[in-house]
Amino acid sequence: MALVIGVVSQKGGVGKSTLARLIACNYAASEWRVKIADMDLAQGTCTSWNRRRLQNEIEPKVAVEQFLNVDDAIKTGEQYDLVVFDGAPHSTRKTLDIADACDLLILPTGVSLDDLEPTIKLAHELKKHGIYPPKISIALTRAGNSDVELAEGMEYVRSSGYHLLDGVIHEKTAIRRASDEGKCATETSFKSINEKVDQLVQAIVNRADELGKK
Ligand SMILES: Nc1ncnc2c1ncn2[C@@H]1O[C@H](COP(=O)(O)OP(=O)(O)O)[C@@H](O)[C@H]1O
Ligand SMILES: [Mg+2]
């Protein structure tokens, strides 16, 4: 039975695909057999990214497949150690299906109230629909240069009662450039960025372990 991690939000552009690829590559680097279930059929972001990864012969390899249904993805997951769902925006039903199927559900969000408010609203909705609250974790992605803004964003999440993952992804051109080459956010050309983003990866691995599966 594969570990299942979902990355979802109702908004586009918050970093779902970036985070899904980051998780997939880092588990794959530890010899896990990893599949990304690309649920955003309109964009196919991870699917196109993986084509670039293959073309550029970047290791470790991860498998990416597009799915219409969560159940179909879970079935193929039998051959994998980890399935990472890259969710589609504006898709309440599918978000709930992913949440149901996951061991750990990550909601990436920017640090502005424009991003934070709908993120916490989604977490509340998932809880209302019976999703076990501790498996919902919030990740701060696309953070800017302001420590004050970041601290306020962290406080906003903490006061909501949901688990805030340690570590943060800052907005960096190098992360976009890495993605253009089929790399993830810990595979940029800058060691300092990779190490910083790795803190979030470790927090995700720890949280997944805490929730009971290895
Ligand atoms: N930390 C970051 N730094 C720079 N660009 C980023 C970062 N995170 C995401 N992006 C860029 O922002 C856009 C949206 O990110 P993406 O991960 O595709 O979001 P989503 O899947 O939520 O729509 C993409 O162009 C991506 O390369
Ligand atoms: Mg996406």
mmCIF file of C-alpha atoms and ligand atoms in Angstrom:
data_model
loop_
_atom_site.group_PDB
_atom_site.id
_atom_site.type_symbol
_atom_site.label_atom_id
_atom_site.label_comp_id
_atom_site.label_asym_id
_atom_site.label_seq_id
_atom_site.Cartn_x
_atom_site.Cartn_y
_atom_site.Cartn_z
ATOM 1 C CA MET A 1 0.000 0.000 0.000
ATOM 2 C CA ALA A 2 1.557 3.274 -1.121
ATOM 3 C CA LEU A 3 1.842 6.339 1.065
ATOM 4 C CA VAL A 4 -0.509 8.946 -0.408
ATOM 5 C CA ILE A 5 0.197 12.672 -0.204
ATOM 6 C CA GLY A 6 -2.185 15.196 -1.751
ATOM 7 C CA VAL A 7 -1.440 18.793 -2.695
ATOM 8 C CA VAL A 8 -4.619 20.808 -3.170
ATOM 9 C CA SER A 9 -6.062 24.309 -3.169
ATOM 10 C CA GLN A 10 -9.062 25.985 -4.712
ATOM 11 C CA LYS A 11 -6.803 28.670 -6.200
ATOM 12 C CA GLY A 12 -4.496 28.391 -9.177
ATOM 13 C CA GLY A 13 -0.931 29.651 -9.098
ATOM 14 C CA VAL A 14 -0.239 29.069 -5.389
ATOM 15 C CA GLY A 15 2.429 26.414 -5.982
ATOM 16 C CA LYS A 16 0.569 23.090 -5.970
ATOM 17 C CA SER A 17 2.464 21.641 -8.918
ATOM 18 C CA THR A 18 5.776 23.041 -7.659
ATOM 19 C CA LEU A 19 5.221 21.379 -4.283
ATOM 20 C CA ALA A 20 3.997 18.074 -5.752
ATOM 21 C CA ARG A 21 7.163 17.831 -7.884
ATOM 22 C CA LEU A 22 9.339 18.749 -4.911
ATOM 23 C CA ILE A 23 7.850 15.970 -2.778
ATOM 24 C CA ALA A 24 8.044 13.423 -5.597
ATOM 25 C CA CYS A 25 11.701 14.105 -6.478
ATOM 26 C CA ASN A 26 12.877 14.070 -2.878
ATOM 27 C CA TYR A 27 11.251 10.749 -2.000
ATOM 28 C CA ALA A 28 12.514 9.344 -5.303
ATOM 29 C CA ALA A 29 16.032 10.453 -4.316
ATOM 30 C CA SER A 30 15.671 8.105 -1.310
ATOM 31 C CA GLU A 31 14.939 5.182 -3.665
ATOM 32 C CA TRP A 32 11.162 5.326 -3.260
ATOM 33 C CA ARG A 33 9.112 4.357 -6.319
ATOM 34 C CA VAL A 34 7.078 7.508 -6.835
ATOM 35 C CA LYS A 35 4.141 8.435 -9.007
ATOM 36 C CA ILE A 36 2.621 11.877 -9.431
ATOM 37 C CA ALA A 37 -1.092 11.707 -10.204
ATOM 38 C CA ASP A 38 -1.630 14.844 -12.278
ATOM 39 C CA MET A 39 -5.296 15.711 -11.693
ATOM 40 C CA ASP A 40 -5.160 19.082 -13.461
ATOM 41 C CA LEU A 41 -6.153 17.849 -16.900
ATOM 42 C CA ALA A 42 -6.570 21.395 -18.222
ATOM 43 C CA GLN A 43 -2.949 22.346 -17.455
ATOM 44 C CA GLY A 44 -1.084 19.032 -17.250
ATOM 45 C CA THR A 45 1.718 20.964 -15.559
ATOM 46 C CA CYS A 46 3.516 17.994 -14.030
ATOM 47 C CA THR A 47 3.104 15.961 -17.202
ATOM 48 C CA SER A 48 4.853 18.603 -19.343
ATOM 49 C CA TRP A 49 7.491 19.140 -16.654
ATOM 50 C CA ASN A 50 8.282 15.416 -16.598
ATOM 51 C CA ARG A 51 8.771 15.426 -20.374
ATOM 52 C CA ARG A 52 11.435 18.106 -19.853
ATOM 53 C CA ARG A 53 12.941 16.093 -16.985
ATOM 54 C CA LEU A 54 13.231 13.019 -19.196
ATOM 55 C CA GLN A 55 14.566 14.990 -22.177
ATOM 56 C CA ASN A 56 17.256 16.526 -19.956
ATOM 57 C CA GLU A 57 18.038 13.086 -18.447
ATOM 58 C CA ILE A 58 17.585 14.286 -14.876
ATOM 59 C CA GLU A 59 17.771 11.729 -12.081
ATOM 60 C CA PRO A 60 16.003 10.459 -10.095
ATOM 61 C CA LYS A 61 13.154 9.568 -12.422
ATOM 62 C CA VAL A 62 9.583 9.992 -11.277
ATOM 63 C CA ALA A 63 6.484 8.667 -13.022
ATOM 64 C CA VAL A 64 3.705 11.107 -13.896
ATOM 65 C CA GLU A 65 0.274 10.172 -15.188
ATOM 66 C CA GLN A 66 -2.886 12.171 -15.745
ATOM 67 C CA PHE A 67 -6.041 10.867 -14.110
ATOM 68 C CA LEU A 68 -9.679 11.833 -14.207
ATOM 69 C CA ASN A 69 -10.556 9.856 -11.084
ATOM 70 C CA VAL A 70 -8.816 9.541 -7.752
ATOM 71 C CA ASP A 71 -9.734 5.834 -7.529
ATOM 72 C CA ASP A 72 -7.917 5.048 -10.775
ATOM 73 C CA ALA A 73 -4.784 6.747 -9.481
ATOM 74 C CA ILE A 74 -4.928 4.850 -6.205
ATOM 75 C CA LYS A 75 -5.269 1.543 -8.094
ATOM 76 C CA THR A 76 -2.096 2.112 -10.112
ATOM 77 C CA GLY A 77 -0.441 3.215 -6.869
ATOM 78 C CA GLU A 78 -0.163 -0.440 -5.867
ATOM 79 C CA GLN A 79 3.092 -0.610 -7.819
ATOM 80 C CA TYR A 80 4.503 2.467 -6.079
ATOM 81 C CA ASP A 81 5.720 3.409 -2.622
ATOM 82 C CA LEU A 82 4.326 6.931 -2.858
ATOM 83 C CA VAL A 83 1.533 8.552 -4.844
ATOM 84 C CA VAL A 84 1.502 12.369 -4.895
ATOM 85 C CA PHE A 85 -1.699 14.021 -6.058
ATOM 86 C CA ASP A 86 -1.243 17.324 -7.871
ATOM 87 C CA GLY A 87 -4.735 18.782 -7.564
ATOM 88 C CA ALA A 88 -6.731 20.945 -9.939
ATOM 89 C CA PRO A 89 -8.094 24.360 -8.866
ATOM 90 C CA HIS A 90 -11.838 25.082 -8.626
ATOM 91 C CA SER A 91 -12.631 21.430 -8.194
ATOM 92 C CA THR A 92 -14.481 20.879 -4.922
ATOM 93 C CA ARG A 93 -15.579 17.281 -5.573
ATOM 94 C CA LYS A 94 -12.162 16.104 -6.697
ATOM 95 C CA THR A 95 -10.404 17.964 -3.877
ATOM 96 C CA LEU A 96 -12.596 16.102 -1.409
ATOM 97 C CA ASP A 97 -11.894 12.772 -3.122
ATOM 98 C CA ILE A 98 -8.145 13.456 -2.915
ATOM 99 C CA ALA A 99 -8.474 14.480 0.733
ATOM 100 C CA ASP A 100 -10.319 11.245 1.499
ATOM 101 C CA ALA A 101 -7.659 9.104 -0.180
ATOM 102 C CA CYS A 102 -4.645 10.829 1.400
ATOM 103 C CA ASP A 103 -2.536 10.011 4.419
ATOM 104 C CA LEU A 104 -1.273 13.606 4.394
ATOM 105 C CA LEU A 105 -2.997 16.527 2.687
ATOM 106 C CA ILE A 106 -0.995 19.691 2.044
ATOM 107 C CA LEU A 107 -2.583 23.046 1.278
ATOM 108 C CA PRO A 108 0.032 25.382 -0.209
ATOM 109 C CA THR A 109 -0.661 29.069 0.182
ATOM 110 C CA GLY A 110 0.932 32.435 -0.367
ATOM 111 C CA VAL A 111 1.304 34.720 2.639
ATOM 112 C CA SER A 112 -1.223 37.424 1.683
ATOM 113 C CA LEU A 113 -4.735 37.370 3.117
ATOM 114 C CA ASP A 114 -5.961 36.930 -0.472
ATOM 115 C CA ASP A 115 -4.338 33.492 -0.367
ATOM 116 C CA LEU A 116 -4.543 32.645 3.338
ATOM 117 C CA GLU A 117 -8.275 33.241 3.773
ATOM 118 C CA PRO A 118 -9.451 30.826 1.051
ATOM 119 C CA THR A 119 -6.871 28.277 2.251
ATOM 120 C CA ILE A 120 -8.239 28.187 5.790
ATOM 121 C CA LYS A 121 -11.784 28.253 4.400
ATOM 122 C CA LEU A 122 -10.979 25.139 2.369
ATOM 123 C CA ALA A 123 -9.493 23.435 5.438
ATOM 124 C CA HIS A 124 -12.717 24.173 7.359
ATOM 125 C CA GLU A 125 -14.822 22.775 4.502
ATOM 126 C CA LEU A 126 -12.751 19.596 4.388
ATOM 127 C CA LYS A 127 -13.141 19.218 8.137
ATOM 128 C CA LYS A 128 -16.902 19.731 7.802
ATOM 129 C CA HIS A 129 -16.943 16.929 5.231
ATOM 130 C CA GLY A 130 -15.319 14.563 7.708
ATOM 131 C CA ILE A 131 -11.636 14.861 6.829
ATOM 132 C CA TYR A 132 -9.506 14.131 9.907
ATOM 133 C CA PRO A 133 -8.093 17.614 10.759
ATOM 134 C CA PRO A 134 -4.548 16.518 11.802
ATOM 135 C CA LYS A 135 -3.898 15.185 8.326
ATOM 136 C CA ILE A 136 -4.396 18.677 6.904
ATOM 137 C CA SER A 137 -1.123 20.658 6.802
ATOM 138 C CA ILE A 138 -0.535 24.158 5.504
ATOM 139 C CA ALA A 139 2.669 25.017 3.577
ATOM 140 C CA LEU A 140 3.733 28.598 2.982
ATOM 141 C CA THR A 141 4.864 28.896 -0.605
ATOM 142 C CA ARG A 142 5.725 31.871 -2.784
ATOM 143 C CA ALA A 143 6.785 33.939 0.252
ATOM 144 C CA GLY A 144 8.283 37.373 -0.440
ATOM 145 C CA ASN A 145 11.261 39.181 1.100
ATOM 146 C CA SER A 146 9.484 40.557 4.151
ATOM 147 C CA ASP A 147 10.081 38.770 7.464
ATOM 148 C CA VAL A 148 7.171 40.682 8.995
ATOM 149 C CA GLU A 149 4.762 39.535 6.287
ATOM 150 C CA LEU A 150 5.974 35.953 6.714
ATOM 151 C CA ALA A 151 5.641 36.065 10.514
ATOM 152 C CA GLU A 152 2.106 37.427 10.207
ATOM 153 C CA GLY A 153 1.220 34.705 7.704
ATOM 154 C CA MET A 154 2.562 32.049 10.075
ATOM 155 C CA GLU A 155 0.576 33.502 12.959
ATOM 156 C CA TYR A 156 -2.581 33.529 10.833
ATOM 157 C CA VAL A 157 -2.197 29.817 10.080
ATOM 158 C CA ARG A 158 -1.286 28.880 13.660
ATOM 159 C CA SER A 159 -4.298 30.715 15.061
ATOM 160 C CA SER A 160 -6.526 28.717 12.695
ATOM 161 C CA GLY A 161 -5.556 25.550 14.573
ATOM 162 C CA TYR A 162 -4.281 23.656 11.511
ATOM 163 C CA HIS A 163 -0.781 22.228 11.351
ATOM 164 C CA LEU A 164 1.753 24.629 9.813
ATOM 165 C CA LEU A 165 4.686 22.841 8.200
ATOM 166 C CA ASP A 166 8.101 24.125 9.233
ATOM 167 C CA GLY A 167 10.013 25.641 6.366
ATOM 168 C CA VAL A 168 8.848 27.876 3.581
ATOM 169 C CA ILE A 169 9.386 28.289 -0.148
ATOM 170 C CA HIS A 170 10.350 31.809 -1.112
ATOM 171 C CA GLU A 171 9.523 33.302 -4.486
ATOM 172 C CA LYS A 172 12.733 32.812 -6.520
ATOM 173 C CA THR A 173 13.476 33.100 -10.209
ATOM 174 C CA ALA A 174 15.881 30.160 -9.790
ATOM 175 C CA ILE A 175 12.970 27.928 -8.771
ATOM 176 C CA ARG A 176 11.096 28.824 -11.970
ATOM 177 C CA ARG A 177 14.242 28.284 -14.035
ATOM 178 C CA ALA A 178 14.806 24.894 -12.434
ATOM 179 C CA SER A 179 11.238 23.938 -13.235
ATOM 180 C CA ASP A 180 11.741 25.019 -16.861
ATOM 181 C CA GLU A 181 14.570 22.448 -17.026
ATOM 182 C CA GLY A 182 12.488 19.669 -15.479
ATOM 183 C CA LYS A 183 14.002 20.071 -12.030
ATOM 184 C CA CYS A 184 12.373 20.595 -8.646
ATOM 185 C CA ALA A 185 12.856 23.342 -6.069
ATOM 186 C CA THR A 186 15.740 21.529 -4.304
ATOM 187 C CA GLU A 187 17.523 21.033 -7.642
ATOM 188 C CA THR A 188 18.154 24.709 -8.480
ATOM 189 C CA SER A 189 21.620 26.065 -9.285
ATOM 190 C CA PHE A 190 21.834 27.667 -5.834
ATOM 191 C CA LYS A 191 22.857 25.589 -2.836
ATOM 192 C CA SER A 192 21.394 28.142 -0.398
ATOM 193 C CA ILE A 193 17.950 27.912 -2.038
ATOM 194 C CA ASN A 194 18.080 24.116 -2.167
ATOM 195 C CA GLU A 195 19.002 23.885 1.517
ATOM 196 C CA LYS A 196 16.268 26.308 2.529
ATOM 197 C CA VAL A 197 13.595 24.448 0.561
ATOM 198 C CA ASP A 198 14.905 21.164 1.966
ATOM 199 C CA GLN A 199 13.720 22.262 5.425
ATOM 200 C CA LEU A 200 10.160 22.129 4.128
ATOM 201 C CA VAL A 201 10.803 18.723 2.549
ATOM 202 C CA GLN A 202 12.038 17.391 5.896
ATOM 203 C CA ALA A 203 8.974 18.804 7.642
ATOM 204 C CA ILE A 204 6.737 17.006 5.129
ATOM 205 C CA VAL A 205 8.592 13.701 5.576
ATOM 206 C CA ASN A 206 8.376 14.063 9.370
ATOM 207 C CA ARG A 207 4.687 14.877 9.254
ATOM 208 C CA ALA A 208 3.979 11.894 6.990
ATOM 209 C CA ASP A 209 5.899 9.682 9.450
ATOM 210 C CA GLU A 210 3.997 11.125 12.407
ATOM 211 C CA LEU A 211 0.713 10.336 10.719
ATOM 212 C CA GLY A 212 1.696 6.730 10.851
ATOM 213 C CA LYS A 213 3.187 5.432 7.618
ATOM 214 C CA LYS A 214 6.710 5.063 6.359
HETATM 215 N N1 LIG B 1 8.654 29.640 -5.080
HETATM 216 C C1 LIG B 1 8.484 30.037 -6.359
HETATM 217 N N2 LIG B 1 9.343 30.896 -6.926
HETATM 218 C C2 LIG B 1 9.171 31.291 -8.206
HETATM 219 N N3 LIG B 1 8.177 30.876 -9.004
HETATM 220 C C3 LIG B 1 7.291 30.014 -8.490
HETATM 221 C C4 LIG B 1 7.395 29.528 -7.162
HETATM 222 N N4 LIG B 1 6.362 28.674 -6.938
HETATM 223 C C5 LIG B 1 5.665 28.632 -8.074
HETATM 224 N N5 LIG B 1 6.203 29.433 -9.010
HETATM 225 C C6 LIG B 1 5.718 29.659 -10.382
HETATM 226 O O1 LIG B 1 4.388 30.140 -10.279
HETATM 227 C C7 LIG B 1 3.557 29.553 -11.258
HETATM 228 C C8 LIG B 1 2.439 28.759 -10.576
HETATM 229 O O2 LIG B 1 3.010 27.716 -9.815
HETATM 230 P P1 LIG B 1 2.378 26.258 -9.814
HETATM 231 O O3 LIG B 1 3.214 25.418 -8.931
HETATM 232 O O4 LIG B 1 2.146 25.801 -11.199
HETATM 233 O O5 LIG B 1 0.980 26.570 -9.070
HETATM 234 P P2 LIG B 1 -0.407 25.793 -9.138
HETATM 235 O O6 LIG B 1 -0.137 24.371 -9.447
HETATM 236 O O7 LIG B 1 -0.996 26.004 -7.764
HETATM 237 O O8 LIG B 1 -1.227 26.475 -10.184
HETATM 238 C C9 LIG B 1 4.472 28.698 -12.108
HETATM 239 O O9 LIG B 1 4.908 29.490 -13.183
HETATM 240 C C10 LIG B 1 5.635 28.387 -11.188
HETATM 241 O O10 LIG B 1 6.828 28.141 -11.885
HETATM 242 MG MG MG B 2 -0.854 23.123 -10.954
#
